[in-house]
């Protein structure tokens, strides 16, 4: 911690967003004091799977993670390196149908939606260890064969760490962050409304989306699917899912920062 910091930043929460924000600030500056406040006694390894898309990987490269990975002789993510989530209609006794799959570096998350859950106050822990049977029970009637906070932290962290940022103009700097990220957050929230998805590249707004799984539960108003749906019927949903995820594979974080840098340089 610097002896005489330019200013202090307090981060509420030691989740992926809070930790990423701290990493970006500290990587790009040495004169800002950062404190992270977390209610738990330690950083937990429990949580949802992390999907590293091209857009997310660009931000991680910005803090030197690629070099750290190389030092450990670990394989680097590549476009189209491995098959990611497979979207499958499988809640039937007959053979199911794969109607979409993603090419991405790693991981798969299974979704389960509680009927009539929208609007209810959720008081249970957000993350918990469960047994295999607890997971299997949600898919008992299926056939036998059975992922933007980092991008937000990237822009906010670099803006706070910028040499022109100080206590006097901090409000203007935060306005720049909002100008750059808010339009993307609204777009991500709209996508999440339709998809019910969560990815590290999505904004916090997307994580709080009102609806979950319209496409995955076959409830999307634009795609009516009957219990007797054919593979051709489901391919239309698969195309919609692919289009919704396409932006994550295109990158764009460098362009976001160039816009933010231009704005802060004009202060």
Short mmCIF file of N, CA and C in Angstrom, two decimals, residues 96-195:
data_model
loop_
_atom_site.label_atom_id
_atom_site.label_comp_id
_atom_site.label_asym_id
_atom_site.label_seq_id
_atom_site.Cartn_x
_atom_site.Cartn_y
_atom_site.Cartn_z
N UNK A 96 -33.07 -37.50 -27.09
CA UNK A 96 -33.17 -36.05 -27.14
C UNK A 96 -32.51 -35.47 -28.38
N UNK A 97 -32.53 -34.13 -28.45
CA UNK A 97 -32.02 -33.44 -29.62
C UNK A 97 -31.04 -32.35 -29.20
N UNK A 98 -29.83 -32.38 -29.74
CA UNK A 98 -28.89 -31.27 -29.56
C UNK A 98 -29.23 -30.20 -30.60
N UNK A 99 -29.64 -29.01 -30.15
CA UNK A 99 -30.03 -28.00 -31.12
C UNK A 99 -29.05 -26.83 -31.20
N UNK A 100 -28.01 -26.82 -30.36
CA UNK A 100 -26.99 -25.77 -30.48
C UNK A 100 -25.80 -26.14 -29.59
N UNK A 101 -24.59 -25.76 -30.03
CA UNK A 101 -23.43 -25.87 -29.14
C UNK A 101 -22.50 -24.71 -29.42
N UNK A 102 -21.71 -24.36 -28.41
CA UNK A 102 -20.77 -23.25 -28.52
C UNK A 102 -19.35 -23.79 -28.59
N UNK A 103 -18.50 -23.08 -29.34
CA UNK A 103 -17.08 -23.36 -29.34
C UNK A 103 -16.41 -22.33 -28.44
N UNK A 104 -15.81 -22.78 -27.36
CA UNK A 104 -15.22 -21.86 -26.39
C UNK A 104 -14.18 -22.62 -25.59
N UNK A 105 -13.31 -21.91 -24.85
CA UNK A 105 -12.24 -22.58 -24.12
C UNK A 105 -12.71 -23.60 -23.09
N UNK A 106 -13.59 -23.19 -22.15
CA UNK A 106 -13.94 -24.17 -21.13
C UNK A 106 -15.24 -23.88 -20.39
N UNK A 107 -15.80 -24.97 -19.90
CA UNK A 107 -16.85 -25.08 -18.90
C UNK A 107 -18.28 -25.16 -19.43
N UNK A 108 -19.12 -25.70 -18.56
CA UNK A 108 -20.53 -25.91 -18.86
C UNK A 108 -21.33 -25.67 -17.60
N UNK A 109 -22.45 -24.98 -17.74
CA UNK A 109 -23.33 -24.72 -16.61
C UNK A 109 -24.71 -25.26 -16.93
N UNK A 110 -25.30 -26.01 -16.01
CA UNK A 110 -26.66 -26.50 -16.18
C UNK A 110 -27.63 -25.52 -15.52
N UNK A 111 -28.74 -25.26 -16.19
CA UNK A 111 -29.73 -24.32 -15.67
C UNK A 111 -30.96 -25.08 -15.17
N UNK A 112 -31.47 -24.63 -14.05
CA UNK A 112 -32.73 -25.15 -13.54
C UNK A 112 -33.56 -23.98 -13.03
N UNK A 113 -34.75 -23.82 -13.55
CA UNK A 113 -35.60 -22.70 -13.18
C UNK A 113 -36.74 -23.16 -12.29
N UNK A 114 -36.96 -22.41 -11.22
CA UNK A 114 -38.07 -22.72 -10.32
C UNK A 114 -39.36 -22.14 -10.88
N UNK A 115 -40.36 -22.99 -11.01
CA UNK A 115 -41.64 -22.51 -11.54
C UNK A 115 -42.25 -21.49 -10.59
N UNK A 116 -42.80 -20.44 -11.16
CA UNK A 116 -43.44 -19.37 -10.39
C UNK A 116 -42.46 -18.71 -9.42
N UNK A 117 -41.17 -18.74 -9.77
CA UNK A 117 -40.18 -18.14 -8.87
C UNK A 117 -40.00 -16.65 -9.03
N UNK A 118 -40.43 -16.12 -10.17
CA UNK A 118 -40.23 -14.70 -10.41
C UNK A 118 -41.00 -13.87 -9.39
N UNK A 119 -40.32 -12.87 -8.81
CA UNK A 119 -40.96 -11.98 -7.85
C UNK A 119 -40.81 -12.41 -6.41
N UNK A 120 -40.36 -13.64 -6.17
CA UNK A 120 -40.19 -14.11 -4.80
C UNK A 120 -38.90 -13.56 -4.20
N UNK A 121 -38.92 -13.30 -2.92
CA UNK A 121 -37.72 -12.84 -2.22
C UNK A 121 -36.85 -14.05 -1.92
N UNK A 122 -35.59 -14.01 -2.37
CA UNK A 122 -34.67 -15.12 -2.18
C UNK A 122 -33.80 -14.86 -0.97
N UNK A 123 -33.91 -15.71 0.04
CA UNK A 123 -33.17 -15.49 1.30
C UNK A 123 -32.09 -16.54 1.55
N UNK A 124 -32.04 -17.59 0.73
CA UNK A 124 -31.03 -18.64 0.93
C UNK A 124 -29.66 -18.18 0.43
N UNK A 125 -28.59 -18.88 0.80
CA UNK A 125 -27.25 -18.53 0.30
C UNK A 125 -27.21 -18.62 -1.22
N UNK A 126 -26.44 -17.72 -1.84
CA UNK A 126 -26.33 -17.72 -3.29
C UNK A 126 -25.51 -18.90 -3.80
N UNK A 127 -24.61 -19.40 -2.96
CA UNK A 127 -23.76 -20.52 -3.37
C UNK A 127 -23.74 -21.55 -2.26
N UNK A 128 -23.70 -22.82 -2.62
CA UNK A 128 -23.67 -23.88 -1.60
C UNK A 128 -23.18 -25.17 -2.22
N UNK A 129 -22.51 -25.98 -1.41
CA UNK A 129 -22.12 -27.33 -1.84
C UNK A 129 -23.36 -28.22 -1.78
N UNK A 130 -23.58 -29.01 -2.81
CA UNK A 130 -24.71 -29.94 -2.83
C UNK A 130 -24.22 -31.31 -3.27
N UNK A 131 -25.02 -32.32 -2.98
CA UNK A 131 -24.66 -33.67 -3.40
C UNK A 131 -25.02 -33.88 -4.86
N UNK A 132 -24.44 -34.90 -5.45
CA UNK A 132 -24.75 -35.21 -6.85
C UNK A 132 -26.22 -35.54 -7.02
N UNK A 133 -26.80 -36.21 -6.02
CA UNK A 133 -28.22 -36.59 -6.12
C UNK A 133 -29.14 -35.38 -6.13
N UNK A 134 -28.76 -34.32 -5.41
CA UNK A 134 -29.58 -33.11 -5.40
C UNK A 134 -29.64 -32.48 -6.80
N UNK A 135 -28.54 -32.57 -7.53
CA UNK A 135 -28.52 -32.07 -8.90
C UNK A 135 -29.31 -32.99 -9.82
N UNK A 136 -29.07 -34.29 -9.69
CA UNK A 136 -29.73 -35.27 -10.55
C UNK A 136 -31.24 -35.21 -10.41
N UNK A 137 -31.73 -34.95 -9.19
CA UNK A 137 -33.17 -34.92 -8.95
C UNK A 137 -33.88 -33.89 -9.82
N UNK A 138 -33.19 -32.80 -10.17
CA UNK A 138 -33.81 -31.78 -11.00
C UNK A 138 -34.00 -32.26 -12.44
N UNK A 139 -33.28 -33.31 -12.82
CA UNK A 139 -33.33 -33.81 -14.20
C UNK A 139 -33.77 -35.26 -14.25
N UNK A 140 -34.56 -35.69 -13.26
CA UNK A 140 -34.92 -37.10 -13.13
C UNK A 140 -35.76 -37.60 -14.29
N UNK A 141 -36.57 -36.75 -14.90
CA UNK A 141 -37.44 -37.19 -15.99
C UNK A 141 -36.79 -37.06 -17.36
N UNK A 142 -35.52 -36.71 -17.38
CA UNK A 142 -34.84 -36.58 -18.65
C UNK A 142 -34.40 -37.95 -19.15
N UNK A 143 -33.95 -38.00 -20.40
CA UNK A 143 -33.39 -39.23 -20.92
C UNK A 143 -32.09 -39.56 -20.17
N UNK A 144 -31.61 -40.80 -20.23
CA UNK A 144 -30.44 -41.18 -19.43
C UNK A 144 -29.21 -40.30 -19.64
N UNK A 145 -28.91 -39.84 -20.87
CA UNK A 145 -27.73 -39.02 -21.11
C UNK A 145 -28.00 -37.54 -20.77
N UNK A 146 -27.42 -37.25 -19.93
CA UNK A 146 -27.61 -35.85 -19.52
C UNK A 146 -26.54 -34.72 -20.03
N UNK A 147 -22.81 -18.41 -18.51
CA UNK A 147 -21.62 -17.76 -18.39
C UNK A 147 -21.75 -16.27 -18.50
N UNK A 148 -20.73 -10.01 -16.81
CA UNK A 148 -19.97 -8.99 -17.55
C UNK A 148 -19.24 -8.11 -16.56
N UNK A 149 -19.11 -8.79 -15.45
CA UNK A 149 -18.53 -7.92 -14.43
C UNK A 149 -17.04 -7.66 -14.65
N UNK A 150 -16.34 -8.54 -15.30
CA UNK A 150 -14.91 -8.33 -15.53
C UNK A 150 -14.69 -7.18 -16.51
N UNK A 151 -15.55 -7.08 -17.52
CA UNK A 151 -15.42 -5.96 -18.46
C UNK A 151 -15.70 -4.63 -17.78
N UNK A 152 -16.69 -4.62 -16.87
CA UNK A 152 -16.96 -3.41 -16.10
C UNK A 152 -15.74 -3.04 -15.26
N UNK A 153 -15.18 -4.04 -14.58
CA UNK A 153 -14.03 -3.80 -13.71
C UNK A 153 -12.82 -3.33 -14.51
N UNK A 154 -12.69 -3.84 -15.74
CA UNK A 154 -11.57 -3.46 -16.60
C UNK A 154 -11.59 -1.96 -16.89
N UNK A 155 -12.74 -1.45 -17.34
CA UNK A 155 -12.84 -0.03 -17.69
C UNK A 155 -12.77 0.84 -16.44
N UNK A 156 -13.52 0.49 -15.40
CA UNK A 156 -13.52 1.29 -14.17
C UNK A 156 -12.15 1.31 -13.52
N UNK A 157 -11.49 0.17 -13.47
CA UNK A 157 -10.17 0.09 -12.85
C UNK A 157 -9.14 0.93 -13.57
N UNK A 158 -9.16 0.89 -14.90
CA UNK A 158 -8.18 1.65 -15.67
C UNK A 158 -8.47 3.16 -15.58
N UNK A 159 -9.75 3.52 -15.53
CA UNK A 159 -10.08 4.94 -15.38
C UNK A 159 -9.62 5.47 -14.02
N UNK A 160 -9.85 4.71 -12.96
CA UNK A 160 -9.43 5.14 -11.63
C UNK A 160 -7.91 5.21 -11.53
N UNK A 161 -7.24 4.29 -12.23
CA UNK A 161 -5.78 4.26 -12.17
C UNK A 161 -5.12 5.30 -13.08
N UNK A 162 -5.88 5.92 -13.95
CA UNK A 162 -5.32 6.87 -14.91
C UNK A 162 -4.66 8.04 -14.19
N UNK A 163 -3.58 8.53 -14.75
CA UNK A 163 -2.80 9.59 -14.11
C UNK A 163 -3.58 10.89 -13.95
N UNK A 164 -4.63 11.10 -14.75
CA UNK A 164 -5.41 12.34 -14.67
C UNK A 164 -6.52 12.27 -13.63
N UNK A 165 -6.75 11.10 -13.07
CA UNK A 165 -7.82 10.95 -12.09
C UNK A 165 -7.37 11.41 -10.71
N UNK A 166 -8.16 12.25 -10.06
CA UNK A 166 -7.88 12.69 -8.70
C UNK A 166 -9.20 12.90 -7.97
N UNK A 167 -9.12 13.28 -6.72
CA UNK A 167 -10.34 13.43 -5.93
C UNK A 167 -11.25 14.52 -6.50
N UNK A 168 -10.67 15.57 -7.04
CA UNK A 168 -11.46 16.70 -7.52
C UNK A 168 -12.31 16.35 -8.75
N UNK A 169 -11.79 15.49 -9.63
CA UNK A 169 -12.53 15.17 -10.85
C UNK A 169 -13.12 13.76 -10.85
N UNK A 170 -13.14 13.15 -9.68
CA UNK A 170 -13.59 11.76 -9.60
C UNK A 170 -15.01 11.58 -10.14
N UNK A 171 -15.90 12.51 -9.84
CA UNK A 171 -17.28 12.39 -10.32
C UNK A 171 -17.32 12.41 -11.84
N UNK A 172 -16.48 13.22 -12.48
CA UNK A 172 -16.44 13.27 -13.94
C UNK A 172 -15.89 11.96 -14.51
N UNK A 173 -14.92 11.39 -13.83
CA UNK A 173 -14.36 10.11 -14.27
C UNK A 173 -15.43 9.02 -14.21
N UNK A 174 -16.22 9.02 -13.16
CA UNK A 174 -17.29 8.03 -13.04
C UNK A 174 -18.37 8.24 -14.10
N UNK A 175 -18.58 9.48 -14.50
CA UNK A 175 -19.52 9.75 -15.58
C UNK A 175 -19.01 9.18 -16.91
N UNK A 176 -17.70 9.23 -17.10
CA UNK A 176 -17.10 8.64 -18.29
C UNK A 176 -17.31 7.13 -18.29
N UNK A 177 -17.09 6.53 -17.13
CA UNK A 177 -17.32 5.08 -17.01
C UNK A 177 -18.76 4.74 -17.38
N UNK A 178 -19.69 5.53 -16.89
CA UNK A 178 -21.10 5.28 -17.18
C UNK A 178 -21.40 5.48 -18.66
N UNK A 179 -20.80 6.50 -19.26
CA UNK A 179 -21.04 6.76 -20.68
C UNK A 179 -20.55 5.61 -21.55
N UNK A 180 -19.43 5.02 -21.16
CA UNK A 180 -18.86 3.92 -21.95
C UNK A 180 -19.60 2.62 -21.71
N UNK A 181 -19.90 2.33 -20.44
CA UNK A 181 -20.41 1.01 -20.09
C UNK A 181 -21.93 0.89 -20.05
N UNK A 182 -22.64 1.97 -19.76
CA UNK A 182 -24.09 1.85 -19.59
C UNK A 182 -24.80 1.35 -20.85
N UNK A 183 -24.47 1.86 -22.05
CA UNK A 183 -25.14 1.33 -23.24
C UNK A 183 -24.90 -0.18 -23.41
N UNK A 184 -23.67 -0.64 -23.10
CA UNK A 184 -23.37 -2.06 -23.21
C UNK A 184 -24.12 -2.85 -22.15
N UNK A 185 -24.27 -2.26 -20.97
CA UNK A 185 -24.99 -2.93 -19.89
C UNK A 185 -26.45 -3.13 -20.26
N UNK A 186 -27.05 -2.11 -20.87
CA UNK A 186 -28.45 -2.21 -21.28
C UNK A 186 -28.62 -3.28 -22.35
N UNK A 187 -27.65 -3.35 -23.27
CA UNK A 187 -27.71 -4.36 -24.31
C UNK A 187 -27.57 -5.76 -23.70
N UNK A 188 -26.64 -5.90 -22.75
CA UNK A 188 -26.43 -7.19 -22.10
C UNK A 188 -27.67 -7.61 -21.31
N UNK A 189 -28.30 -6.64 -20.65
CA UNK A 189 -29.50 -6.94 -19.89
C UNK A 189 -30.63 -7.40 -20.80
N UNK A 190 -30.72 -6.77 -21.98
CA UNK A 190 -31.75 -7.17 -22.93
C UNK A 190 -31.50 -8.59 -23.41
N UNK A 191 -30.22 -8.91 -23.69
CA UNK A 191 -29.90 -10.27 -24.11
C UNK A 191 -30.21 -11.26 -23.00
N UNK A 192 -29.86 -10.89 -21.78
CA UNK A 192 -30.09 -11.78 -20.65
C UNK A 192 -31.58 -11.99 -20.42
N UNK A 193 -32.39 -10.96 -20.71
CA UNK A 193 -33.84 -11.08 -20.62
C UNK A 193 -34.31 -12.24 -21.50
N UNK A 194 -33.74 -12.30 -22.71
CA UNK A 194 -34.16 -13.32 -23.66
C UNK A 194 -33.53 -14.68 -23.39
N UNK A 195 -32.26 -14.67 -22.91
CA UNK A 195 -31.53 -15.92 -22.79
C UNK A 195 -31.53 -16.53 -21.40
#
